[in-house]
N, CA, C and O atoms as a Tinker XYZ file with bonds, in Angstrom:
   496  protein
     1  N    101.386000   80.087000   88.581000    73     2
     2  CA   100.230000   80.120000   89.462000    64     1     3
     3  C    100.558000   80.972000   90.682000    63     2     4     5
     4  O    101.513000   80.675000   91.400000    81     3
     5  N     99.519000   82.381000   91.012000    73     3     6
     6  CA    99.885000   82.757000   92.400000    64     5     7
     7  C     98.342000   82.738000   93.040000    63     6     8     9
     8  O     97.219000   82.860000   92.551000    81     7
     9  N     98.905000   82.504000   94.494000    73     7    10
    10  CA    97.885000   81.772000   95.823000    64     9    11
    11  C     97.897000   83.703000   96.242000    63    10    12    13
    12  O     98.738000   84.549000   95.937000    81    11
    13  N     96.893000   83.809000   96.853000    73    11    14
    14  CA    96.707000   84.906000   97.704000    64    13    15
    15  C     95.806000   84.880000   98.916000    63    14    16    17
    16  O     94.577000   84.816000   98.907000    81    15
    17  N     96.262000   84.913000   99.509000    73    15    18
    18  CA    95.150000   85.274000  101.045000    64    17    19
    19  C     94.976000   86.166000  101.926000    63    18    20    21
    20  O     95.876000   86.871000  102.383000    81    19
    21  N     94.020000   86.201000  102.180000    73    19    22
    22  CA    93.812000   87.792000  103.014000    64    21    23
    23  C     93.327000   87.247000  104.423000    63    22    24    25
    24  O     92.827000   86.159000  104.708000    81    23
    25  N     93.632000   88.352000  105.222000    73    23    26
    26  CA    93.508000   88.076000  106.999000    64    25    27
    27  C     93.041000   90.196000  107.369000    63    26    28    29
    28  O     92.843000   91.273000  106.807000    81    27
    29  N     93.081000   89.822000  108.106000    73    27    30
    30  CA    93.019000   90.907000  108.888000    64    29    31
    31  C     91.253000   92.001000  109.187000    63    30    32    33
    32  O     91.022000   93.094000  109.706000    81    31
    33  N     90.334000   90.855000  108.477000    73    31    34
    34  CA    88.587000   91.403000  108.525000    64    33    35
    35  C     88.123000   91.263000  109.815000    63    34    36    37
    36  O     88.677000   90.613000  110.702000    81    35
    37  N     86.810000   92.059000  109.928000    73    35    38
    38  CA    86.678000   91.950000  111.425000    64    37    39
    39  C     85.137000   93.149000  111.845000    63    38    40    41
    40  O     84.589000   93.691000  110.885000    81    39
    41  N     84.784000   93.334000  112.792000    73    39    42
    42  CA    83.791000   93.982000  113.119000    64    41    43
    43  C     84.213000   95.130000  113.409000    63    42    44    45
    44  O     85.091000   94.970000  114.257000    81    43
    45  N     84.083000   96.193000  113.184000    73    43    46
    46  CA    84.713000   97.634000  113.613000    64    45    47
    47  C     83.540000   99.057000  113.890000    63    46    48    49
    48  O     82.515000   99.106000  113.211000    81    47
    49  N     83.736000   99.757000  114.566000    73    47    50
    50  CA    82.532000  100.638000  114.733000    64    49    51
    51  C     82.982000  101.640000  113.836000    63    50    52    53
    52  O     84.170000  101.709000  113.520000    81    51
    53  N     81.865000  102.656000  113.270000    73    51    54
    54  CA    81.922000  103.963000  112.443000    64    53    55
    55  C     83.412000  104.767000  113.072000    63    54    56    57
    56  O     83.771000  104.999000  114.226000    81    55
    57  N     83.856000  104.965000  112.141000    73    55    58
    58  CA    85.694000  105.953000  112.505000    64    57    59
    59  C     86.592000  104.987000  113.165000    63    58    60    61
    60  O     87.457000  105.477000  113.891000    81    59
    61  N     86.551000  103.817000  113.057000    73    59    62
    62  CA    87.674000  102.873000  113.691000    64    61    63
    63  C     88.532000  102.426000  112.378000    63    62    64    65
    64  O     88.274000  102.770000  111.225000    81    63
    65  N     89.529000  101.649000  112.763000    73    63    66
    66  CA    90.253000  101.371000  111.816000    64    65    67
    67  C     90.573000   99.745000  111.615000    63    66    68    69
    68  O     90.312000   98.888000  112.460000    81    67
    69  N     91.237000   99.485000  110.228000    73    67    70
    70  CA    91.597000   97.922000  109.899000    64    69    71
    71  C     92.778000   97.829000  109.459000    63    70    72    73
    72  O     93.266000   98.819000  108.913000    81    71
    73  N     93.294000   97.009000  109.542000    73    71    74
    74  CA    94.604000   96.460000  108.590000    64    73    75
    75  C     94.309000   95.586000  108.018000    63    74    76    77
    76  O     94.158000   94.584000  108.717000    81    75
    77  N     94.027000   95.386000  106.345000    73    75    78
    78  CA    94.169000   93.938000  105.947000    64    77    79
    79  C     95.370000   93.946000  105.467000    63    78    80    81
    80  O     96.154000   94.865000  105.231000    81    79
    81  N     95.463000   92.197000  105.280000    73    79    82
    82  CA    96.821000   91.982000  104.863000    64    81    83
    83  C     96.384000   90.801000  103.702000    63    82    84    85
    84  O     95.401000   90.059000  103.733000    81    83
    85  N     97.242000   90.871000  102.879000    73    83    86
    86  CA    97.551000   89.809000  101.493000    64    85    87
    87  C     98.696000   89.156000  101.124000    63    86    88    89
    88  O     99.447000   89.596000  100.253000    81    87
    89  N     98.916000   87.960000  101.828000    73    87    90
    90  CA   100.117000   87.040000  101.550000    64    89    91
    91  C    100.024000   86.428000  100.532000    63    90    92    93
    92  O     99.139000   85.577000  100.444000    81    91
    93  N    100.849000   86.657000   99.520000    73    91    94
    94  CA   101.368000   86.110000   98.295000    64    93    95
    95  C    102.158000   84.986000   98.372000    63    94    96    97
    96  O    103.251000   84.960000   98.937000    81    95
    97  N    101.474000   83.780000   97.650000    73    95    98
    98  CA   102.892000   82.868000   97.174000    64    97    99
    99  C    103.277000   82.696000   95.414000    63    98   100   101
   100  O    103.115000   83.613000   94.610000    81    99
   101  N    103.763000   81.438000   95.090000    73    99   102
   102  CA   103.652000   81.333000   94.152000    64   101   103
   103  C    104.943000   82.087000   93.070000    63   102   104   105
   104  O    106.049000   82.525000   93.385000    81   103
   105  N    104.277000   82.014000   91.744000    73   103   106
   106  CA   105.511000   82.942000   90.842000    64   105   107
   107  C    104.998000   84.529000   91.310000    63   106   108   109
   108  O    103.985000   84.970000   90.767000    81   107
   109  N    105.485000   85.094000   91.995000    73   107   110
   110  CA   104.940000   86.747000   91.897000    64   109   111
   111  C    106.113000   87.279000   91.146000    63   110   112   113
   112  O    107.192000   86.961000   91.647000    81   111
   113  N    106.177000   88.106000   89.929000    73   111   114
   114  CA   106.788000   88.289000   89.044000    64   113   115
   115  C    106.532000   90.260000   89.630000    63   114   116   117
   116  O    105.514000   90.747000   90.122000    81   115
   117  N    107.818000   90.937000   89.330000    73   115   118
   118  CA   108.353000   92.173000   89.789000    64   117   119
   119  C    107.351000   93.313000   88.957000    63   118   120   121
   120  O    107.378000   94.498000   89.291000    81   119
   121  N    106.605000   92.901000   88.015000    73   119   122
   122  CA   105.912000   93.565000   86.981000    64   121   123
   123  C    104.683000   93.668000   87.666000    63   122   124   125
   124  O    104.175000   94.742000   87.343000    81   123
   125  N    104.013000   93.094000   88.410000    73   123   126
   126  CA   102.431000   92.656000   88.632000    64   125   127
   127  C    102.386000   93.694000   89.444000    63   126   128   129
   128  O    103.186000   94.309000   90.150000    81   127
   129  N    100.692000   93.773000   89.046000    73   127   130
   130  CA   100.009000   94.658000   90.173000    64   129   131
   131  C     99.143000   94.196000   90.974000    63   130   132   133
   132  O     98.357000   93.273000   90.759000    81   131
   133  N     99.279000   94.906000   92.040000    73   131   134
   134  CA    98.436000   94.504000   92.912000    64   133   135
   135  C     97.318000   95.215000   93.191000    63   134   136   137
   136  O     97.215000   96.424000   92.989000    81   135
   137  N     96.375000   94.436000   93.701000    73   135   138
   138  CA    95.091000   95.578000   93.957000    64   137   139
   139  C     93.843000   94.998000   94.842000    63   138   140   141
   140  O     93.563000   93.799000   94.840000    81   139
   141  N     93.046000   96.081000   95.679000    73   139   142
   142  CA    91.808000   95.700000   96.455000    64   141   143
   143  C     90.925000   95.998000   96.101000    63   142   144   145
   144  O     90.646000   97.119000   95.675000    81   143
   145  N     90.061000   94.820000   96.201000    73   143   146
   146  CA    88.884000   95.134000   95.551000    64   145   147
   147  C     87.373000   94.955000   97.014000    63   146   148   149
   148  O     87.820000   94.623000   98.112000    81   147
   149  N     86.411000   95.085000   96.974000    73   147   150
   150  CA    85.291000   94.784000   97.975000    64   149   151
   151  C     83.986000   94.807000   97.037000    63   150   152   153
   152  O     83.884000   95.304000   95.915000    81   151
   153  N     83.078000   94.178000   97.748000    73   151   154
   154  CA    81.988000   93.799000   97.094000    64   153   155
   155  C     81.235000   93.468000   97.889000    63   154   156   157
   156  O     81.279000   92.382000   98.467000    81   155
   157  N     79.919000   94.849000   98.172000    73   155   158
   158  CA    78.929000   94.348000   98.991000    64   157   159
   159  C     77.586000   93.366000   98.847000    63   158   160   161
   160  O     77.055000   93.579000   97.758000    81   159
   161  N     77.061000   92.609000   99.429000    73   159   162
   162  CA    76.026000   92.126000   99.220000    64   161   163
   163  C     75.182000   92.951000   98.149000    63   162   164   165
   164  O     75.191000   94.181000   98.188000    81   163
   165  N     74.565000   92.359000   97.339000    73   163   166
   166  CA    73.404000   92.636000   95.924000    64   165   167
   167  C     74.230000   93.491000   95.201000    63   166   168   169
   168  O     73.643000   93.735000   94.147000    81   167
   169  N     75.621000   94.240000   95.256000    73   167   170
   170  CA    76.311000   95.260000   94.333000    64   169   171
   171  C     77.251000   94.277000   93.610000    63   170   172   173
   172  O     77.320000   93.053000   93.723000    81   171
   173  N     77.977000   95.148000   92.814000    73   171   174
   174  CA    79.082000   95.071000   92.355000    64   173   175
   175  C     80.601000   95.041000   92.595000    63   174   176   177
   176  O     81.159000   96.131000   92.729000    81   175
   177  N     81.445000   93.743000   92.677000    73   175   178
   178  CA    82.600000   94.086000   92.651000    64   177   179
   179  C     82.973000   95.706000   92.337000    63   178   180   181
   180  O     82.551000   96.485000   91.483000    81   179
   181  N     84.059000   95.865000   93.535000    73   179   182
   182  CA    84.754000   97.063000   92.776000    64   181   183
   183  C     85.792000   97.331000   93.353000    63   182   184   185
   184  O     86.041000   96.905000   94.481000    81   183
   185  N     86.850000   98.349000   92.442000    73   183   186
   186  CA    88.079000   98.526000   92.643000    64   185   187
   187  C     88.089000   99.533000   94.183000    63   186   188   189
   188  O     87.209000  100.283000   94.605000    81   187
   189  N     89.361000   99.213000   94.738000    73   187   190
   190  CA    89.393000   99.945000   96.097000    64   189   191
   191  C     90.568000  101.157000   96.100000    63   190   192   193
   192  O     90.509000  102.351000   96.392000    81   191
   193  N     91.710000  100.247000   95.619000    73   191   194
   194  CA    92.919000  100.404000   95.841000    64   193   195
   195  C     94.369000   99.749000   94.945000    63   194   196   197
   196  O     93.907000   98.621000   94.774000    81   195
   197  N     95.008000   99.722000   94.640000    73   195   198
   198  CA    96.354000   99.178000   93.578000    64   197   199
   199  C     97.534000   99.858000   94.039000    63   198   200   201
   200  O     97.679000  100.985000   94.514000    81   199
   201  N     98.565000   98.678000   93.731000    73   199   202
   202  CA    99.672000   99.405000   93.941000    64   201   203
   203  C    100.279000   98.378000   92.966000    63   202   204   205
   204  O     99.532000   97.542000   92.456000    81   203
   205  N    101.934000   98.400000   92.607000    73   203   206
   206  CA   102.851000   97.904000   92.308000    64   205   207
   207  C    104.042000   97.249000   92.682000    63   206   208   209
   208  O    105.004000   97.949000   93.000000    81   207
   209  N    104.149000   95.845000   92.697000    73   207   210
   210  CA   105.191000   95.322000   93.422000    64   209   211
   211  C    106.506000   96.087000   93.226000    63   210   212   213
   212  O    107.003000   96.494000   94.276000    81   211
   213  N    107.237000   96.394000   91.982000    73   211   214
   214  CA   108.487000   97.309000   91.773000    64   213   215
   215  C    107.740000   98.531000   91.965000    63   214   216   217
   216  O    106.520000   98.691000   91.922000    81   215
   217  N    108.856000   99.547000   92.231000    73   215   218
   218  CA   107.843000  100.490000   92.364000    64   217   219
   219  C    106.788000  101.285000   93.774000    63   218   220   221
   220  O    106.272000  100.658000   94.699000    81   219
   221  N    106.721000  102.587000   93.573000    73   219   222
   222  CA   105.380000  102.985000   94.686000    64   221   223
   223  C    103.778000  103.544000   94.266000    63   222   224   225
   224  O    102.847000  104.108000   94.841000    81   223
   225  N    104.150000  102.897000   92.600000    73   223   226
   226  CA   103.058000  103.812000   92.382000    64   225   227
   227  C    101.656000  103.402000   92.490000    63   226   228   229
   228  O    101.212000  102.487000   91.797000    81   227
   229  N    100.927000  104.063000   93.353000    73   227   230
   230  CA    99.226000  103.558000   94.125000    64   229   231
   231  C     98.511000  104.544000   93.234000    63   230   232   233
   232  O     98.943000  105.585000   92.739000    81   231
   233  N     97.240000  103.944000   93.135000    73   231   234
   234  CA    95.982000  103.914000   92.818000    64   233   235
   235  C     94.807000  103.982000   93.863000    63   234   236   237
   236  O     94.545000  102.871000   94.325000    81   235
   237  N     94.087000  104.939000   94.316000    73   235   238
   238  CA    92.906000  105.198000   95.293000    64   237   239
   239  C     91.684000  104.722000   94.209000    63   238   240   241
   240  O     91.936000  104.718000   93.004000    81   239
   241  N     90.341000  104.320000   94.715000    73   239   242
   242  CA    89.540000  104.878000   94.293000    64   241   243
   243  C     88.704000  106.366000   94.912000    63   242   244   245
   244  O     88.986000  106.941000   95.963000    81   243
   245  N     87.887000  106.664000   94.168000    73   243   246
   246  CA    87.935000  108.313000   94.928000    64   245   247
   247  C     86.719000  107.983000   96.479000    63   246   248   249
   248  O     86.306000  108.832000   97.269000    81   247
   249  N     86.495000  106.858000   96.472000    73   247   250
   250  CA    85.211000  106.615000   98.293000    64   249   251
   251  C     86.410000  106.538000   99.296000    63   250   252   253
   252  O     86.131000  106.903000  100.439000    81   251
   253  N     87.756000  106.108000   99.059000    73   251   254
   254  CA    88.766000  105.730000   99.883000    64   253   255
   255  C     89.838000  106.592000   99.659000    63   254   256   257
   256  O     90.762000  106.186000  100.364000    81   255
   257  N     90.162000  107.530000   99.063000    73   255   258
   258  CA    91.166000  108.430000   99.018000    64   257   259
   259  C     91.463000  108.990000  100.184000    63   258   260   261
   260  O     90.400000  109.256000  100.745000    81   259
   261  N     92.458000  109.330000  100.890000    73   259   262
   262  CA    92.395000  109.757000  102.221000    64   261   263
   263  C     92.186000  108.909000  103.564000    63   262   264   265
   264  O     92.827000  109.207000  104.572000    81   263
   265  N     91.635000  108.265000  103.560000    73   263   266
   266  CA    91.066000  106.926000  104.270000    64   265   267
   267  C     92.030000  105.784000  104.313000    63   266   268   269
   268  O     92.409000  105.493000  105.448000    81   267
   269  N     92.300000  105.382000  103.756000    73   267   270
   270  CA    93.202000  104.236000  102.766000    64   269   271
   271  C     94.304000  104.293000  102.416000    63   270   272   273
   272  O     94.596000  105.145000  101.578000    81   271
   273  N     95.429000  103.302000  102.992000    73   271   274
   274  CA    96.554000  103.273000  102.250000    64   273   275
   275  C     97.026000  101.912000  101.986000    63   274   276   277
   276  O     97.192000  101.076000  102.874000    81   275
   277  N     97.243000  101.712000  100.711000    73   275   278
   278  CA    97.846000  100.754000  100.419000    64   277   279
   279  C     99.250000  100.565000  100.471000    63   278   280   281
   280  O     99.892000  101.614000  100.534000    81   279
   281  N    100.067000   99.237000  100.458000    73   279   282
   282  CA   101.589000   99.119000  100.643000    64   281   283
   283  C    101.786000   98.076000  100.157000    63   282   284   285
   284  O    100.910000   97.241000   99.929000    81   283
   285  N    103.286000   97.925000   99.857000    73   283   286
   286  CA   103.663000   96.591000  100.139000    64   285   287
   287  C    104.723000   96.328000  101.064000    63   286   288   289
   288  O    105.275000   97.174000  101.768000    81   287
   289  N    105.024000   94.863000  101.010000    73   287   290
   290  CA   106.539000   94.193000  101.655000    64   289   291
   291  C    107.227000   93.263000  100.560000    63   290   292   293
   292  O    106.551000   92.258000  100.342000    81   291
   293  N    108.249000   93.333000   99.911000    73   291   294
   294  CA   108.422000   92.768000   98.941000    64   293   295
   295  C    109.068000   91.602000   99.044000    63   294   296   297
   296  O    109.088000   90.640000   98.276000    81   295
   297  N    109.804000   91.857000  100.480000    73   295   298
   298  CA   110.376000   90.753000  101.278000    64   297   299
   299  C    109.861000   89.952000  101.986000    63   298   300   301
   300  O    110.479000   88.960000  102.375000    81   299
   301  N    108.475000   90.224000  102.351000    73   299   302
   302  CA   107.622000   89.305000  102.779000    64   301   303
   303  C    106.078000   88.700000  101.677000    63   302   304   305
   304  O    104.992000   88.137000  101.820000    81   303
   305  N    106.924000   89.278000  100.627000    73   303   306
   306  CA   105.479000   89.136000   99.549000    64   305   307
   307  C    103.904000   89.068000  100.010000    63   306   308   309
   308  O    103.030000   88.271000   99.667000    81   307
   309  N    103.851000   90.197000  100.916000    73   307   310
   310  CA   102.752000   90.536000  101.511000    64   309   311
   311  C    102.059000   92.421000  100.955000    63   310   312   313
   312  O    102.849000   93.344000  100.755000    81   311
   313  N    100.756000   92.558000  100.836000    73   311   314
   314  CA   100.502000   93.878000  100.576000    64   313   315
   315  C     99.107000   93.800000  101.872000    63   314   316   317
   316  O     98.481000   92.833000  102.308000    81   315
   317  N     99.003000   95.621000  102.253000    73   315   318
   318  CA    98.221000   95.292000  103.261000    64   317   319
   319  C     97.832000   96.699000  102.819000    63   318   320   321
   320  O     98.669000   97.467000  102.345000    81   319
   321  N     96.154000   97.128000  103.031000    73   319   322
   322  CA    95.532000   98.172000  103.474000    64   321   323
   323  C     95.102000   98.442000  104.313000    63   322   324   325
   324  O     94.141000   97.828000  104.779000    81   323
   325  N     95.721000   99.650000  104.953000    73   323   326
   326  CA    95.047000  100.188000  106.086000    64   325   327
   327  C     93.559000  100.841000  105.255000    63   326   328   329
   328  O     93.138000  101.124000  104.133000    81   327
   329  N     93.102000  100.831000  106.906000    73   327   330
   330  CA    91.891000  101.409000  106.658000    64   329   331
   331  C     91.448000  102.222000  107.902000    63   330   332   333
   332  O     91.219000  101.614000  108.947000    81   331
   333  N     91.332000  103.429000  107.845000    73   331   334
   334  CA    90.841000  104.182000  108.748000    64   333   335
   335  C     89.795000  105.032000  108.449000    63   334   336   337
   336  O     89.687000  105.406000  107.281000    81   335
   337  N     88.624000  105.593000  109.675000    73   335   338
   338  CA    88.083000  106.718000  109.283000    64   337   339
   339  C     86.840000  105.573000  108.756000    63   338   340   341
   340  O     86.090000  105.919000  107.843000    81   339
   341  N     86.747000  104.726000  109.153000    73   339   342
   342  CA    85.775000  103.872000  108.602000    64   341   343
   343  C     84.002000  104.211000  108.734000    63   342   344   345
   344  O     83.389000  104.640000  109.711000    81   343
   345  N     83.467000  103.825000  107.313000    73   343   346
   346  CA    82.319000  104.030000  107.650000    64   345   347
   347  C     81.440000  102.988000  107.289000    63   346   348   349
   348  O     81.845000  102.123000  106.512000    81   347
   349  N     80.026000  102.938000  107.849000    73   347   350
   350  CA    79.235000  101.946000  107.677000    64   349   351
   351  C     79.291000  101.105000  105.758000    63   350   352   353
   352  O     79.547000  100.031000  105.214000    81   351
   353  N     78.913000  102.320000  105.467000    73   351   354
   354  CA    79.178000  102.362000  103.528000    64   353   355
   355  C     80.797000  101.403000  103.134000    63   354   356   357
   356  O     81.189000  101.176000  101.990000    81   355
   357  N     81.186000  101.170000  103.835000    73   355   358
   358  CA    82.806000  100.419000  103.743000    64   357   359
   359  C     82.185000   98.790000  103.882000    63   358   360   361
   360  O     82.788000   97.957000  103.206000    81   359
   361  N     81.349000   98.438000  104.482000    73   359   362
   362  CA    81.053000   96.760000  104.812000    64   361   363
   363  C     81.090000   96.483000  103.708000    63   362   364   365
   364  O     80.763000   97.306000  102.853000    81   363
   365  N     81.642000   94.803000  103.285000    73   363   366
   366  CA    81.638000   94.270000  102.130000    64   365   367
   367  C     82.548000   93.243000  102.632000    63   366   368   369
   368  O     83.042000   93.324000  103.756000    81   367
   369  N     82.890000   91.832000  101.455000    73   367   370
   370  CA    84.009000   91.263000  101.374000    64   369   371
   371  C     85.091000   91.806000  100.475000    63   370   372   373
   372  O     84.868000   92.085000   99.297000    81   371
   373  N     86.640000   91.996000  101.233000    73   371   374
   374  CA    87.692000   92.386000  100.485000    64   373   375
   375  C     88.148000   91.119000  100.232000    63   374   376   377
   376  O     88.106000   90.026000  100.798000    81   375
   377  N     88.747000   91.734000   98.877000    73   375   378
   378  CA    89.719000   90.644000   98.323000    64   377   379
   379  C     90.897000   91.336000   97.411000    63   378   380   381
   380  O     90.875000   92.425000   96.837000    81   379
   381  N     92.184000   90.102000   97.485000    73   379   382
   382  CA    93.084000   90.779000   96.785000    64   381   383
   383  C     93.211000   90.289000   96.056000    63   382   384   385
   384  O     92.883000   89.103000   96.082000    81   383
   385  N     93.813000   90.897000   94.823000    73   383   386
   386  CA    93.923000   90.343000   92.923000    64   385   387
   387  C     95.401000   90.865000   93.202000    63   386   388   389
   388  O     95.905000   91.589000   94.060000    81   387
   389  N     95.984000   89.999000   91.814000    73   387   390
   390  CA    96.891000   90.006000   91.359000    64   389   391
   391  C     96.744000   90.487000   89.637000    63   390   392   393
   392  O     95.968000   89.909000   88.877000    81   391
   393  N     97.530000   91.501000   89.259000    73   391   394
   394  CA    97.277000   91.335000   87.670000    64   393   395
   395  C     98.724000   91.265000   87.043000    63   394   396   397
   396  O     99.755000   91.424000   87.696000    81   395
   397  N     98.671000   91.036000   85.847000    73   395   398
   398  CA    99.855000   90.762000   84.848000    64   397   399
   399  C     99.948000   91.953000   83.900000    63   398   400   401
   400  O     99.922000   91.895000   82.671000    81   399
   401  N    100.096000   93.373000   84.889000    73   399   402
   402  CA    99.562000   94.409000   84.553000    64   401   403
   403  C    101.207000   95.422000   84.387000    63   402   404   405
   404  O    101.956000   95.382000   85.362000    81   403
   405  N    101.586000   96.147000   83.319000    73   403   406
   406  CA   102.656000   97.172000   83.441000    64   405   407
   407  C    102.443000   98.118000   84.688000    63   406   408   409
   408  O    103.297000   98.658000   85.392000    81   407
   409  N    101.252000   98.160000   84.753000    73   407   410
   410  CA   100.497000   99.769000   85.496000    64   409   411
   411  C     99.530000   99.279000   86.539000    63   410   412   413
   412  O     99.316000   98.068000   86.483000    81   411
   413  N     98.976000   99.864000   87.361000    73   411   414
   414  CA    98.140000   99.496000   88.001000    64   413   415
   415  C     96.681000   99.447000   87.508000    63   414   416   417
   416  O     96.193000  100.498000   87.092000    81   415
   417  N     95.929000   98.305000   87.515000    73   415   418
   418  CA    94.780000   98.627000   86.614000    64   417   419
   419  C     93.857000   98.668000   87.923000    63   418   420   421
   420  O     94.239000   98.476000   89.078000    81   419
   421  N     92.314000   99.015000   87.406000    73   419   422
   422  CA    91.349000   99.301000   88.318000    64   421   423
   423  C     90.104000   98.819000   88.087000    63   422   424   425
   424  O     89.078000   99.284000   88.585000    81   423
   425  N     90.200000   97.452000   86.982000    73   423   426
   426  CA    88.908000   96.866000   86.377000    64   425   427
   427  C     89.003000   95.647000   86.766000    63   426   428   429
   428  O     90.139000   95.196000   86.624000    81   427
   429  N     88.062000   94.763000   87.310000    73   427   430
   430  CA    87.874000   93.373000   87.835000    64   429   431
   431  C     88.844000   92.252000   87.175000    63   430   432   433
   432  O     89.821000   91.611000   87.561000    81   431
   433  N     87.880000   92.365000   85.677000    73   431   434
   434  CA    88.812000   91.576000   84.297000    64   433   435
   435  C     90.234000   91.566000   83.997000    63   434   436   437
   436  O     90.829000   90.608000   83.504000    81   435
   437  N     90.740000   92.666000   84.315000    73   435   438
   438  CA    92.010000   93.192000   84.415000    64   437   439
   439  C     92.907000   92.210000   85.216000    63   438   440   441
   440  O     93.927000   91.692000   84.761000    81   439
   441  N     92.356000   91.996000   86.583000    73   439   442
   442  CA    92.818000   90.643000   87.497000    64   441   443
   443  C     93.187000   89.346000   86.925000    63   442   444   445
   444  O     92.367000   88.898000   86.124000    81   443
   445  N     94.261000   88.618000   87.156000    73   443   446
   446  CA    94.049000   87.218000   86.811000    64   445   447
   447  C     94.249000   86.386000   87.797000    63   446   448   449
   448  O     93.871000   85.276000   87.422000    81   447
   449  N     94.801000   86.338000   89.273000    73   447   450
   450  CA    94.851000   85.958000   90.707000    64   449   451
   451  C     93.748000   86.318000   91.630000    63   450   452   453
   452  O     93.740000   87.544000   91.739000    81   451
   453  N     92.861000   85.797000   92.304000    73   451   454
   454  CA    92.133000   86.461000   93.531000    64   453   455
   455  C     92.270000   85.446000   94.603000    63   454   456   457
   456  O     92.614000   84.269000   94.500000    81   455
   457  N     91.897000   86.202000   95.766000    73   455   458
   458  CA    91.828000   85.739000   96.792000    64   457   459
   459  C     90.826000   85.235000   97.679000    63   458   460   461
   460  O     89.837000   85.956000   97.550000    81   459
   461  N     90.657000   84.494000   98.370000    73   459   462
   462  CA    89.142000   83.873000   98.821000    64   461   463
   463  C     88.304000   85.473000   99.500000    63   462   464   465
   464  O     87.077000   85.572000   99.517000    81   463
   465  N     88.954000   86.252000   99.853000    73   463   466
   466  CA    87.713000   87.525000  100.603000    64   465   467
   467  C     87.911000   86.839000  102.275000    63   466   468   469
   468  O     87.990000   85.715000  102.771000    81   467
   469  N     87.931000   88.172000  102.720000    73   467   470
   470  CA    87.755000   88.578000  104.292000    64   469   471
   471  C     86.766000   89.793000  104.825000    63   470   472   473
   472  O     87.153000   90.956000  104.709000    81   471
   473  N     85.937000   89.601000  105.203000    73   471   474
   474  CA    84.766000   90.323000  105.420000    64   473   475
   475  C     84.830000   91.495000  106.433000    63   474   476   477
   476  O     84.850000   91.362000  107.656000    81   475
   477  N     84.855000   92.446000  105.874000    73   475   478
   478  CA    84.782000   93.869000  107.190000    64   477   479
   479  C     83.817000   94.272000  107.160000    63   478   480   481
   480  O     83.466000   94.575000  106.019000    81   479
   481  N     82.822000   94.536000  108.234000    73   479   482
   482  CA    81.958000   95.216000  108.809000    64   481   483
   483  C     82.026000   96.245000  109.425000    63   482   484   485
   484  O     82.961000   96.476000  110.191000    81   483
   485  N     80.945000   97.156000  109.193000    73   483   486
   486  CA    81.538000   98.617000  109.898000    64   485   487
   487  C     80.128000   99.137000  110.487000    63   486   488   489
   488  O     79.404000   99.817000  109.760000    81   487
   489  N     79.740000   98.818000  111.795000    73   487   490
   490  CA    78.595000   99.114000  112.556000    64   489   491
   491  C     78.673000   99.462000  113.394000    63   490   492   493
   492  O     79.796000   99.885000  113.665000    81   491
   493  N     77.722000   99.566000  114.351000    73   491   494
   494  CA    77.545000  100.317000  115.750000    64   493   495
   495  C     76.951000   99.319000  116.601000    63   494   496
   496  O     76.683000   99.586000  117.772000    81   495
């Protein structure tokens, strides 16, 4: 069983920036991937961002490429995305998944851990 929680949501104006963060407990096994997902009101979940606990290898989606960086701490079994360059189109609840993944995947189902969601807003 892994727990995940996210911190770091918040109100931010157009071109400001965020840090979320995702504390892991639990079995986190050296194989898993990690990944962000957001989901605005009346849309669809969707992929943000992935990375890999062993390993550096990240996954953008292409609205956040440039914008966005994902990381981890392996020693603090924490992963966090920055977020800069923010725009209104960014509001949603984030959340972080865990998958039982070789690779980084980028499909909801793919997940088998999530996290309750932390809400960023991006207004004026």
């Amino acid at each position: 069983q892994v727990q995940l929680v996210e911190s770091g949501g918040g109100l931010v104006q157009p071109g400001g920036s965020l840090r979320l963060s995702c504390a892991a407990s639990g079995r986190i096994f050296r194989n898993y991937a990690m990944g962000w997902f957001r989901q605005a009101p009346g849309k669809e979940r969707e992929f943000v961002a992935g990375i890999r606990w062993s390993g550096g290898s990240t996954v953008y989606a292409e609205s956040v490429k440039g914008r966005f960086t994902i990381s981890r701490d392996n020693a603090k079994n924490t992963v966090y995305l920055e977020m800069n360059s923010l725009k209104p189109e960014d509001t949603a609840v984030y959340y972080c998944a865990a998958a039982r993944a070789i690779v980084v995947v980028t499909t909801q189902r793919e997940y088998d851990y999530w996290g309750q969601g932390t809400q960023v807003t991006v207004s004026s």
